XYZ file of C-alpha atoms in Angstrom:
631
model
C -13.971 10.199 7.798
C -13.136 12.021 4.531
C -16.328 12.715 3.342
C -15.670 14.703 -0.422
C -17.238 12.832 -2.760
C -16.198 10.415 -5.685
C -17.524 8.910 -8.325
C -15.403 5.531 -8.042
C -11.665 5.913 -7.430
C -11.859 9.926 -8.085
C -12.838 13.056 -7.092
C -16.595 14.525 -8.633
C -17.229 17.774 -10.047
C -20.113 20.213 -10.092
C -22.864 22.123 -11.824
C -24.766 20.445 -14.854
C -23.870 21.526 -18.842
C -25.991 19.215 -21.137
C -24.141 18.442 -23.693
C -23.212 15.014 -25.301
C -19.857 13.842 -25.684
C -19.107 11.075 -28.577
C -15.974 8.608 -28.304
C -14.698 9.634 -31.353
C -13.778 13.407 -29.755
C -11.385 11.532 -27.570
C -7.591 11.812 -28.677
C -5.925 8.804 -29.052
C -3.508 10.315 -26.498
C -5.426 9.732 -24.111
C -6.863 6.830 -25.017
C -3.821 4.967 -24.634
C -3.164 2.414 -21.552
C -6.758 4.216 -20.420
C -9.756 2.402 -19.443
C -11.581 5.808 -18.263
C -11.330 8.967 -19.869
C -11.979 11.536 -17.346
C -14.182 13.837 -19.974
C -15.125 16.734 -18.218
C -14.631 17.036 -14.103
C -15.528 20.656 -12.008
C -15.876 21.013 -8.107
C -17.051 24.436 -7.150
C -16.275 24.612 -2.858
C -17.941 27.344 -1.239
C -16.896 28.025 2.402
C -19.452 29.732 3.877
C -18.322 29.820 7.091
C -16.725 27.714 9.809
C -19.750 25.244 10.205
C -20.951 25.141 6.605
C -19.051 23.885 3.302
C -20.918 23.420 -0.145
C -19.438 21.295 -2.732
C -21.196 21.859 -6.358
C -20.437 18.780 -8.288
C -19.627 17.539 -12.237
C -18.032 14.740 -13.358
C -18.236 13.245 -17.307
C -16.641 10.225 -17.520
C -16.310 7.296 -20.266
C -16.002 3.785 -20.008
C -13.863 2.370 -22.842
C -13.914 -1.137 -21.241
C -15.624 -3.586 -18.748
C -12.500 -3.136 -16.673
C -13.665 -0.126 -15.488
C -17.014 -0.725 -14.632
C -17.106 0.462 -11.289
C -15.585 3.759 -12.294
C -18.934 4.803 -13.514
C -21.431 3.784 -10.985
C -22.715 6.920 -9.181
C -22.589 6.989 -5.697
C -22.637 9.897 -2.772
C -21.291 9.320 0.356
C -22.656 11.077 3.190
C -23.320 11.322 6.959
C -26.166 12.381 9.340
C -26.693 16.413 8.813
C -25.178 16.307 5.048
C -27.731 17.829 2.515
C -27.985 16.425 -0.896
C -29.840 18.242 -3.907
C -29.585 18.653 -7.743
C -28.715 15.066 -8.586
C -28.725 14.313 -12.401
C -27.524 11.340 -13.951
C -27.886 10.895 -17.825
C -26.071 7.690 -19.575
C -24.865 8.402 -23.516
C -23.640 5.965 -26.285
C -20.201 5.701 -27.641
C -21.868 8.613 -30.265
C -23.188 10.722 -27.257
C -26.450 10.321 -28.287
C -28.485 9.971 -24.549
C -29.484 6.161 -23.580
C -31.247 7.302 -19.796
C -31.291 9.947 -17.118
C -31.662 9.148 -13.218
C -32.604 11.485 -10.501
C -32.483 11.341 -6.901
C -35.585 9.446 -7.002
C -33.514 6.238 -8.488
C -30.871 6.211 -6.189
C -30.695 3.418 -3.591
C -29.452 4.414 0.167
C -27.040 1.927 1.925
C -24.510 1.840 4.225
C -21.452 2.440 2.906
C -19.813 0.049 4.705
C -16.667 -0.962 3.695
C -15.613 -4.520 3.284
C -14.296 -5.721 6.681
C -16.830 -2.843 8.124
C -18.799 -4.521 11.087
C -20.583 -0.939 12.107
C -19.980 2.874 10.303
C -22.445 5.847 10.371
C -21.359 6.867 7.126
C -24.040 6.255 4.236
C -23.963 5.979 0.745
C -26.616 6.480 -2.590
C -25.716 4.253 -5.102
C -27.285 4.460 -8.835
C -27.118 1.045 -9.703
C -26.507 0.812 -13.850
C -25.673 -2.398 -15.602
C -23.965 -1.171 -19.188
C -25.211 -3.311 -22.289
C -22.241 -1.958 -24.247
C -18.684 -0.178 -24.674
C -18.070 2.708 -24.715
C -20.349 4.508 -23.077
C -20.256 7.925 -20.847
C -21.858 8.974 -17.900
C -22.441 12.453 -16.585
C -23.252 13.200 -13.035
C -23.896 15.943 -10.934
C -25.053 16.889 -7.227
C -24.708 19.737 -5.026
C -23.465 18.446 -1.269
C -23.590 20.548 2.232
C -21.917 19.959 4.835
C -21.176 21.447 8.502
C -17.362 19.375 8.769
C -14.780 22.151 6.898
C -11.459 20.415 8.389
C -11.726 17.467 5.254
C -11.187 19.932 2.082
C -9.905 17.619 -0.518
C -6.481 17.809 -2.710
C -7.271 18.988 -5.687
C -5.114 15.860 -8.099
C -6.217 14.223 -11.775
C -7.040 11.587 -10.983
C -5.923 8.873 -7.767
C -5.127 5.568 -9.885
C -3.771 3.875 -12.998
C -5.289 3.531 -16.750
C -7.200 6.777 -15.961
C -6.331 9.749 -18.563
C -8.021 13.414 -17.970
C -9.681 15.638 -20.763
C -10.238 18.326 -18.339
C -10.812 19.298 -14.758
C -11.220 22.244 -12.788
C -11.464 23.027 -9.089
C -12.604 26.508 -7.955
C -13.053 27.768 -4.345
C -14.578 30.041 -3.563
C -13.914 31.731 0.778
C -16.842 33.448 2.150
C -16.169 32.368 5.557
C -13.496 34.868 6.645
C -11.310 32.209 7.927
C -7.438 32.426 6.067
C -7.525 29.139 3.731
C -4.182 28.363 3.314
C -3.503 26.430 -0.037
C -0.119 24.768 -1.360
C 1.107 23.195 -4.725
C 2.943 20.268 -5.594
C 4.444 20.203 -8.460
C 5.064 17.185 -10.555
C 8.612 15.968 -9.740
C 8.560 14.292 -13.124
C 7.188 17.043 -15.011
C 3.874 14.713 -16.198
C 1.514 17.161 -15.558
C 1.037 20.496 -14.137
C -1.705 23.197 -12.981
C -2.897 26.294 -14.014
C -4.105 28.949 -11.265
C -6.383 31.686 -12.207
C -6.518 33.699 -8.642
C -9.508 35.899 -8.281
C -9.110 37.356 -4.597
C -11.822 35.047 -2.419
C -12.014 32.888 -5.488
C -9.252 30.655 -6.628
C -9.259 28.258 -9.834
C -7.457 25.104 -10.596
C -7.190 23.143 -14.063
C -5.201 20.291 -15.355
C -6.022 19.376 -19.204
C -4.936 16.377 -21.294
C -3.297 14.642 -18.794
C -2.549 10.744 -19.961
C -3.271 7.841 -18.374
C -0.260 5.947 -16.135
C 0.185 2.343 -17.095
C 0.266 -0.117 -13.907
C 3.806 -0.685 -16.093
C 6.490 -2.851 -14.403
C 8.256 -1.027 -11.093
C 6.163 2.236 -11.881
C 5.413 4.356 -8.678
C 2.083 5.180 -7.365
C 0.197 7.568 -9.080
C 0.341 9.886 -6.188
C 4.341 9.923 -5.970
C 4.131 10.970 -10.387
C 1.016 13.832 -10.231
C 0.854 17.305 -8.824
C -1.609 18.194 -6.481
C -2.958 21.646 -4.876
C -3.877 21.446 -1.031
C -6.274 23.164 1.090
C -6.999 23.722 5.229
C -8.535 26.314 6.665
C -7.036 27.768 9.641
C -10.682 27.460 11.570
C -12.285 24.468 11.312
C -15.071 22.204 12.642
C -15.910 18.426 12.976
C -18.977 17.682 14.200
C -19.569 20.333 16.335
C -15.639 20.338 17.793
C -14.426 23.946 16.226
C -10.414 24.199 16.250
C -7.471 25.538 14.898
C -4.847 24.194 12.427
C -2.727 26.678 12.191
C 0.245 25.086 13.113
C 1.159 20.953 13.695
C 1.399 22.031 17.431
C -2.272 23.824 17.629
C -3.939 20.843 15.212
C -2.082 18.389 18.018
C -3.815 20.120 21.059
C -7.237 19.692 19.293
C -6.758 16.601 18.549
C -5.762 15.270 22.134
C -8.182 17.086 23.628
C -11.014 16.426 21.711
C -10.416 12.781 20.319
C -8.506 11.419 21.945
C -8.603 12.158 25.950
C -12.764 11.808 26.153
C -11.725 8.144 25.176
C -8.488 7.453 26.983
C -10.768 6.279 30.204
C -9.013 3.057 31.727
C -11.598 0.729 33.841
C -11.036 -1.747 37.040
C -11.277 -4.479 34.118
C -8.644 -3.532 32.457
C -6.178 -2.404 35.651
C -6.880 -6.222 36.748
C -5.623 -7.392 33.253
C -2.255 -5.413 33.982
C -2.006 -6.772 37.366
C -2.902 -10.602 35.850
C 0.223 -10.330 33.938
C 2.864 -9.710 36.972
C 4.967 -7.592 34.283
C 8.821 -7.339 35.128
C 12.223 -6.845 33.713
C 12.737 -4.245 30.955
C 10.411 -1.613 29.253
C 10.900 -3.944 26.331
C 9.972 -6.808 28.257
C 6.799 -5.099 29.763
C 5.816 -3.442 26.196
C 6.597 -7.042 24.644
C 4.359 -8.940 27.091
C 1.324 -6.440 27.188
C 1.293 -6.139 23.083
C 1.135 -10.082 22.801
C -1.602 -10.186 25.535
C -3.399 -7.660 23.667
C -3.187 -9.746 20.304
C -4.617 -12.723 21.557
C -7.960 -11.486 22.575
C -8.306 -9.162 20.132
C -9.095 -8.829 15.879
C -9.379 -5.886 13.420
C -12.898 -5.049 12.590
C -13.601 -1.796 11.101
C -15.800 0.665 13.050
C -16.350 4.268 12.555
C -17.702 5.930 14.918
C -16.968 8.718 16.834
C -16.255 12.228 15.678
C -16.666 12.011 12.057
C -14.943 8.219 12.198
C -12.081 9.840 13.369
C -12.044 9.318 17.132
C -11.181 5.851 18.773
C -13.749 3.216 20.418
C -13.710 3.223 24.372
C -10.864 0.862 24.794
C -13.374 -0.759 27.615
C -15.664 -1.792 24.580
C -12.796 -2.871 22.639
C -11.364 -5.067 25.653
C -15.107 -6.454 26.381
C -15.861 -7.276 22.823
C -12.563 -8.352 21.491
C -12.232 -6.701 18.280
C -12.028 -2.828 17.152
C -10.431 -0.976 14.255
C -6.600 0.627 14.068
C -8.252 3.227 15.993
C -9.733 1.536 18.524
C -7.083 -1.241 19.000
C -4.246 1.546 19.389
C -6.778 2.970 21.940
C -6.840 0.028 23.842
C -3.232 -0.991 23.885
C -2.227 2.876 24.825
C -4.948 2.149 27.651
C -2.948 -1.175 28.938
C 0.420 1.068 28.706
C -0.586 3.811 30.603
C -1.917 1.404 33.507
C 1.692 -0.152 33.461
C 2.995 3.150 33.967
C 4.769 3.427 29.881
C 4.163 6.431 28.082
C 3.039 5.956 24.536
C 1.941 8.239 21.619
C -1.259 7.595 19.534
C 0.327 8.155 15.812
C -1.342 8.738 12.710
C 0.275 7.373 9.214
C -0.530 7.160 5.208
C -0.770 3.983 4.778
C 0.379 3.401 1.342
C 2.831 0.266 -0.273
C 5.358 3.403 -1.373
C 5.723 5.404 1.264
C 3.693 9.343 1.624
C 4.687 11.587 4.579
C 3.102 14.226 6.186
C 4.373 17.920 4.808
C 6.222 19.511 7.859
C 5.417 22.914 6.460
C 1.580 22.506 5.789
C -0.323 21.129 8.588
C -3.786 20.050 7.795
C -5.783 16.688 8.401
C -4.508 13.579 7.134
C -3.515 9.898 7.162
C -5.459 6.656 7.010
C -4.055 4.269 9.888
C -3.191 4.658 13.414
C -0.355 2.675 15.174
C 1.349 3.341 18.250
C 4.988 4.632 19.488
C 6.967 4.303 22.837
C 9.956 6.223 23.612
C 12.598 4.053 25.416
C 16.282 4.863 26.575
C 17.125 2.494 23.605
C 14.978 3.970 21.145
C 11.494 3.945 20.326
C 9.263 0.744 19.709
C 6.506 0.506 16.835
C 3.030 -1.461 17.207
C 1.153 -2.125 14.571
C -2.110 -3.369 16.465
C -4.580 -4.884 13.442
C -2.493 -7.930 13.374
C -2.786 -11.000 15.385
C 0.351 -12.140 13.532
C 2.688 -9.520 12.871
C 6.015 -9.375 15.764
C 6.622 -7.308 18.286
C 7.989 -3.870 17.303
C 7.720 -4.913 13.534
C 5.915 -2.516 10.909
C 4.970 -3.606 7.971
C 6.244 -1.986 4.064
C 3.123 -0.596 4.694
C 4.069 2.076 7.399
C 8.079 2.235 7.294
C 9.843 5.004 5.462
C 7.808 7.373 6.387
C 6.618 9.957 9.152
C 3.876 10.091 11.354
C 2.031 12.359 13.475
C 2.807 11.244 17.413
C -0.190 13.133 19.102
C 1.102 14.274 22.607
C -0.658 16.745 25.406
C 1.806 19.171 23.882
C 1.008 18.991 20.214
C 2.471 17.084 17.596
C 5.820 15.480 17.079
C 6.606 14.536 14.062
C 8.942 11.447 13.785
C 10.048 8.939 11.377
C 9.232 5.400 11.362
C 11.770 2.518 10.996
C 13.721 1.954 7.294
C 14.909 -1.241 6.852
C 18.211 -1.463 5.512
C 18.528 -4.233 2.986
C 20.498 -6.510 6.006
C 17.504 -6.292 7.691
C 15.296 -7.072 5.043
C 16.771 -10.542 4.245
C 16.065 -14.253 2.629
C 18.316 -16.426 3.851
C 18.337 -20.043 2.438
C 20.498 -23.081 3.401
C 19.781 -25.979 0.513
C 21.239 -29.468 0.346
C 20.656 -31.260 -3.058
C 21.051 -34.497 -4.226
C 21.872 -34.793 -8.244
C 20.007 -38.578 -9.126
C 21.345 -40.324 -12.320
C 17.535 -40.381 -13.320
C 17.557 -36.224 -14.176
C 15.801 -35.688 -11.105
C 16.533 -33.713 -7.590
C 16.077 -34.580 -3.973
C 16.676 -31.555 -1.284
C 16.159 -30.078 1.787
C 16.021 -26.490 2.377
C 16.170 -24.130 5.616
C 14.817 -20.666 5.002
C 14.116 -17.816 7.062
C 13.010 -13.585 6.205
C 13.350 -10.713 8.091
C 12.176 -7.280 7.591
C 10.376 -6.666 4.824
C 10.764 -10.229 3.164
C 9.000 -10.973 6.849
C 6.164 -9.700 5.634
C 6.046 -11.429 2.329
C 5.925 -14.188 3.796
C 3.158 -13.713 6.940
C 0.327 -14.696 4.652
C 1.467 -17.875 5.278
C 0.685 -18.661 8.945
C -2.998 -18.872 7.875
C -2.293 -21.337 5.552
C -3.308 -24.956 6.491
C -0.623 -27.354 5.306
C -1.673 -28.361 2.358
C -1.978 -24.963 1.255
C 1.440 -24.381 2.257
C 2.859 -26.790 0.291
C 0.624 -25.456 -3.129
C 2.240 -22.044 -1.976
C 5.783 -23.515 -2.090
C 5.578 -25.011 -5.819
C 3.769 -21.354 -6.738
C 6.664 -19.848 -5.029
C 9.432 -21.123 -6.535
C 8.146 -22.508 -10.016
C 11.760 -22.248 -11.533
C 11.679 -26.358 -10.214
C 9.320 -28.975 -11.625
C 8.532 -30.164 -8.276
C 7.105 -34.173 -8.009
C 6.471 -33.061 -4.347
C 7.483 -30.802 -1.933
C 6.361 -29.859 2.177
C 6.808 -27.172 4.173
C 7.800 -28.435 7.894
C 8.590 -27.037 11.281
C 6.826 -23.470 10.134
C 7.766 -20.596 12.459
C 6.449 -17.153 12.843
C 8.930 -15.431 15.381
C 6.806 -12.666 17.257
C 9.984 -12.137 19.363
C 12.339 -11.652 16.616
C 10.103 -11.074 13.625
C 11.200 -13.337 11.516
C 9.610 -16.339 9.552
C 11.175 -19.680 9.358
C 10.441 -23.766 7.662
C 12.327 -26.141 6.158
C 11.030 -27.590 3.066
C 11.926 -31.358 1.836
C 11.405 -31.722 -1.813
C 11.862 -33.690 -5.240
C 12.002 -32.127 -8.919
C 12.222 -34.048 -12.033
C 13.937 -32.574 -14.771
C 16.450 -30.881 -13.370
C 19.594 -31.896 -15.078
C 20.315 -32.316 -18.681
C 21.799 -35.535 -20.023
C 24.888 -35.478 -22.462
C 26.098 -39.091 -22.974
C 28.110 -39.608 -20.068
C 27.771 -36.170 -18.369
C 24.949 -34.484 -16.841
C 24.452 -30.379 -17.429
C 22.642 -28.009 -14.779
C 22.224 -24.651 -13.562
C 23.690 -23.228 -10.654
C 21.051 -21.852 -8.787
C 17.913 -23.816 -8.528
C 15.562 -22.012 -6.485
C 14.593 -18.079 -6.900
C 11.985 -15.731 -7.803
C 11.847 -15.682 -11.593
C 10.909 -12.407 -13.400
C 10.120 -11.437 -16.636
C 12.584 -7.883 -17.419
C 11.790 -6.231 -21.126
C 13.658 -3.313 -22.084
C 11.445 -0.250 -23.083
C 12.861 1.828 -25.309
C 10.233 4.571 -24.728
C 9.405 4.240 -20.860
C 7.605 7.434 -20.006
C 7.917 7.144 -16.523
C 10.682 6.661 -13.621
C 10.993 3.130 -12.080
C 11.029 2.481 -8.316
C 12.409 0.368 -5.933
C 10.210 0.251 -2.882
C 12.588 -1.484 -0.241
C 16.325 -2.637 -0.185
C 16.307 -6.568 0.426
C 19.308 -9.090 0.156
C 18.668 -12.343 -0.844
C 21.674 -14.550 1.235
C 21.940 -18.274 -0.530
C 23.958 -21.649 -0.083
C 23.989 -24.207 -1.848
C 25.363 -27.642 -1.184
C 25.139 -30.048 -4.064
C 25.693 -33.477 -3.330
C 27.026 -34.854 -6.494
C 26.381 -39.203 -7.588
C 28.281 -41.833 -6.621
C 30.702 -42.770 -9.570
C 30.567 -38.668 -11.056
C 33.521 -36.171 -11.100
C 33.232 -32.404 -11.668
C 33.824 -31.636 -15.199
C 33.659 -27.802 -14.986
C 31.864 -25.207 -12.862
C 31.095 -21.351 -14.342
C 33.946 -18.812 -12.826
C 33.252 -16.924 -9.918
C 31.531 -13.452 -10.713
C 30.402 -9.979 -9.477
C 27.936 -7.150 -10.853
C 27.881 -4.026 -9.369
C 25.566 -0.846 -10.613
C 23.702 1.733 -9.404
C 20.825 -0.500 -8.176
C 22.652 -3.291 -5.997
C 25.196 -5.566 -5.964
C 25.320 -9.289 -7.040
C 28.000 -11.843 -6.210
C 28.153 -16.046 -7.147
C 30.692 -18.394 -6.222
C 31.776 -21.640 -6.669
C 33.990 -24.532 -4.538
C 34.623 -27.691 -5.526
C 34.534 -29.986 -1.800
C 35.442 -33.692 -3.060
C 32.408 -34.944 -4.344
C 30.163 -31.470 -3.219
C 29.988 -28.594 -4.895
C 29.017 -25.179 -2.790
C 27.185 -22.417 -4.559
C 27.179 -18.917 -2.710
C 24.812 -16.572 -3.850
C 24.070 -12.867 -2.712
C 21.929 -10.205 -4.196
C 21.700 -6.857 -2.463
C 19.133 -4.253 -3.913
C 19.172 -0.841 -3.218
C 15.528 1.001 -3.127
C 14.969 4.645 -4.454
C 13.241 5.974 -6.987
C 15.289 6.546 -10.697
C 14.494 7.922 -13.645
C 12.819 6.786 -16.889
C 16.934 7.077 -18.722
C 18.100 4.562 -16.125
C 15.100 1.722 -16.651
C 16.647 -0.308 -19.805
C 20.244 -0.100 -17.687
C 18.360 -1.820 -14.237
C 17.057 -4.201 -16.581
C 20.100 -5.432 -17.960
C 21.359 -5.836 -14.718
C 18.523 -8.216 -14.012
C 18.867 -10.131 -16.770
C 22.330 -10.523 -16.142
C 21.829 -11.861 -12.700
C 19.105 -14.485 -14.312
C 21.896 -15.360 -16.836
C 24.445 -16.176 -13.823
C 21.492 -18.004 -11.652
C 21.833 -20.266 -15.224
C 25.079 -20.802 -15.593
C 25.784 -24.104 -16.303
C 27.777 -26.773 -14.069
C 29.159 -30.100 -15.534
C 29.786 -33.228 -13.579
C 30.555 -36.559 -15.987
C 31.008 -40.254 -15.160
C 34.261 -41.954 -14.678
C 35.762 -43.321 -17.020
């Protein structure tokens, strides 16, 4: 696993200055939407040769609220082999003035296992420190050796939101004799950028006075707004296993060789669990009925082991315990493939809710999941293996948009996953409503989601009915519901899509005006809160396209005529389209509503336009509709 070490969500420093380091010295610059004030950060790497990597570590950091607690607890990750040395830890009041200092001696050593982590060899020392008050700072510093060079870090400011940086510095320093290759990123925003001072062998990195990012409304991730510098030698070793990265195809052959075929080892077990299935009909058949074998008797559980956590379980341990990690589970369903004769390709992926590719230009090692990919005549087919509940050839907003790294005999391919478009990525919902004389509402409702909104909506299939139901008046609290169920509840493996009907009452619905009754056109949707900013910093983004596809039938009272329904209406803009319509059907009235929204990224000049479109579709979802009694 990654192994450079953090103190919390970011990246440590090195070598010790004792100094102290009041609040007050803090601009207010950066002390805006900041709970942490990155004070004073250095890492000093020295390569010393292929085998042996020394990272010199500093980090000063202050603590402006309890939200940010577990920013400042020190901790060192390590493995078996990994030196540690020099550890200082001293604690200072908002004034600087020094409360404590820790050493080595005060650390506690646990496994650093990770929540869902049933075994890892990785370790952790962990200072615990309870603070008594705010602000405070904490400085801490270690030197670190290690023998695995492939995992040199990206230099960045800082990895999350309502973290601003003073300064930080990042100097390597090549003894080894092996080419390190570096490459920066600029800021594609222009919010921050790097200073190089290049001294032959020894190269240093800076950002200064770098403001916080507020977790603001539609911002993107932190890592999509920063610049970063990265590093790979073209030498490396991991745990012994030396190779080259000198290319995607040469980084492939080392990784198939050396992870990934001492593991691919099929057993009579597991060629009688092929044969138990008497697979015919299509590769998409076959593929279909193997993957949904494989979910049954199987969970995620992370485990790392291996090479540096990086290789996969035996996939006979994983089929004879029922449970391994993306790793292992992607082992073990390649393993089930290959004994039904279907190629398939082991693929690493980032993770992330907005999407992170791989660099095509600058191959070094990478990603945080593992999923599979099989090449048919009609395309290729996606697993995502962790889930017991996700469909067939479905991957989550988690891992589409993006590339991966398909590991092959030959090297690497790199290939895109799926995109949804925003037809794919669909709520449909059929409602029939009764309007009651007493203000209130009586319905029924089919819905169903596909793509993306298919994933919204898996979290339900754990859900016991009850639960459900709360979920449903959470869900759609635009309606006062007096009661509502969820029924006939569907997850479609096969088709990935998630379906129920839901019966329901709502009080409160309608408005009374002597005779006539007043109420809004669209009763049930996702309500949002949209606030111009007239000095957004930052761009906006739109992870996925979706369209939101919705009928309406209402079933007007006995004894009531329409009075007046809002006209017809259509927005269009740079972000989507939205479209309402009305029909009056003797004594029905039939509400058509469709909202398609584009996803990209846009800038900051652009934010107080997308939310005026918002607002305007909220407006239209309350347009008014009249019925009255006759006379």
């Amino acid at each position: 696993m990654m192994k450079f070490l953090c103190l919390g969500a970011f990246t440590l420093a090195s070598v010790y200055y004792a100094q102290s380091y009041p609040v007050s010295e803090i601009s207010e610059n950066l002390k805006k939407n900041a709970s942490v004030v990155i004070r004073n950060e250095s890492t000093v790497v020295e390569i010393n040769k292929i085998d042996e990597i020394v990272y010199r570590n500093l980090s000063v950091v202050t603590i402006l609220n309890k939200d940010a607690v577990s920013y400042s607890i020190p901790k060192i990750f390590y493995e078996k082999g990994d030196v540690i040395s020099n550890v200082k830890v001293t604690v200072y009041d908002d004034k600087g003035a020094k409360i404590k200092t820790y050493s080595k001696n005060d650390f506690s050593d646990v496994s650093a296992n990770s929540q869902g982590t049933f075994y890892s060899e990785s370790r952790a020392m962990v200072l615990p420190y309870t603070p008594t008050s705010f602000p405070y700072t904490v400085e801490f510093s270690y030197d670190q050796k290690d023998e695995n060079t492939v995992f040199i870090p990206d230099f960045v400011p800082f990895n999350s939101y309502n973290i601003s940086l003073q300064k930080s510095s990042f100097k390597i320093v090549n003894r080894s004799g092996i080419n390190l290759r570096s490459k920066t990123y600029e800021s594609p925003f222009k919010y921050a950028n790097v200073e190089i001072q290049d001294g032959g062998n020894e190269k240093t990195y800076t950002y200064q006075n770098i403001p916080a990012i507020e977790n603001a409304e539609l911002v993107p991730n932190p890592q999509k707004i920063l610049p970063k510098v990265s590093f790979s030698l073209d030498q490396f070793n991991l745990v012994g296993k030396k190779g080259n990265i000198t290319s995607w195809k040469d980084f492939g052959l080392w990784y198939h060789n050396n992870l990934l075929t001492p593991v691919s080892v099929s057993t009579p077990q597991i060629k009688s669990e092929i044969a138990a299935l008497n697979l015919t009909g299509s590769t998409e058949d076959k593929v279909k009925k193997i993957y949904q074998y494989m979910q049954s008797k199987t969970r995620y559980i992370f485990v790392a082991l291996g090479i540096g956590g990086w290789q996969p379980m035996m996939p006979d341990e994983v089929q004879k315990k029922g449970y391994g990690d993306c790793k292992g589970l992607s082992n073990y369903m390649k393993t089930l493939l290959d004994e039904a004769g279907i190629p398939s390709y082991y693929a690493i992926i980032n993770s992330n809710s907005s999407p992170v590719s791989f660099d095509v230009d600058f191959p070094k090692m990478g990603g945080n999941h593992a999923i599979l990919v099989i090449p048919t005549e009609k395309g290729n087919i996606w697993l995502e293996n962790t889930s017991q509940d996700i469909a067939y050839n479905h991957l989550s907003y988690n891992t589409t948009d993006r590339n991966v790294l398909a590991v092959k005999s030959t090297g690497i391919d790199i290939m895109e996953t799926p995109s949804y478009t925003s037809q794919q990525s669909k709520e449909k919902q059929l409602l029939t409503i009764q309007i009651n004389p007493d203000k209130t509402i009586s319905g029924k409702g089919k819905f169903s989601y596909t793509g993306n909104q298919y994933d919204f909506n898996l979290m339900y299939v754990s859900l016991s009915q009850k639960d459900k139901n709360e979920a449903m008046k959470s869900k759609f609290s635009s309606l006062n519901f007096e009661n509502v169920e969820m029924n006939n509840f569907v997850n479609n493996k096969d088709l990935a899509s998630i379906d129920f009907d839901l019966n329901f009452k709502a009080s409160n619905y309608s408005k009374m005006m002597g005779d006539s009754f007043i109420f809004r056109a669209v009763p049930m949707y996702s309500s949002g809160f949209y606030h111009t900013d007239e000095n957004r910093q930052l761009p906006f983004e739109n992870r996925f396209s979706y369209e939101d596809d919705y009928e309406i039938v209402y079933q007007i009272p006995v004894n009531y005529v329409v009075e007046e329904i809002p006209q017809n209406g259509i927005l269009t803009s740079d972000f989507g389209t939205y479209i309402l319509s009305f029909e009056k059907k003797e004594d029905k009235i039939i509400v058509k509503r469709n909202v398609n929204i584009k996803k990209g990224i846009y800038s900051k000049e652009k934010y107080n336009d997308y939310i005026n479109f918002r607002k305007k579709i909220m407006n239209a979802d309350n347009s008014k509709i009249l019925i009255s009694k006759k006379s």
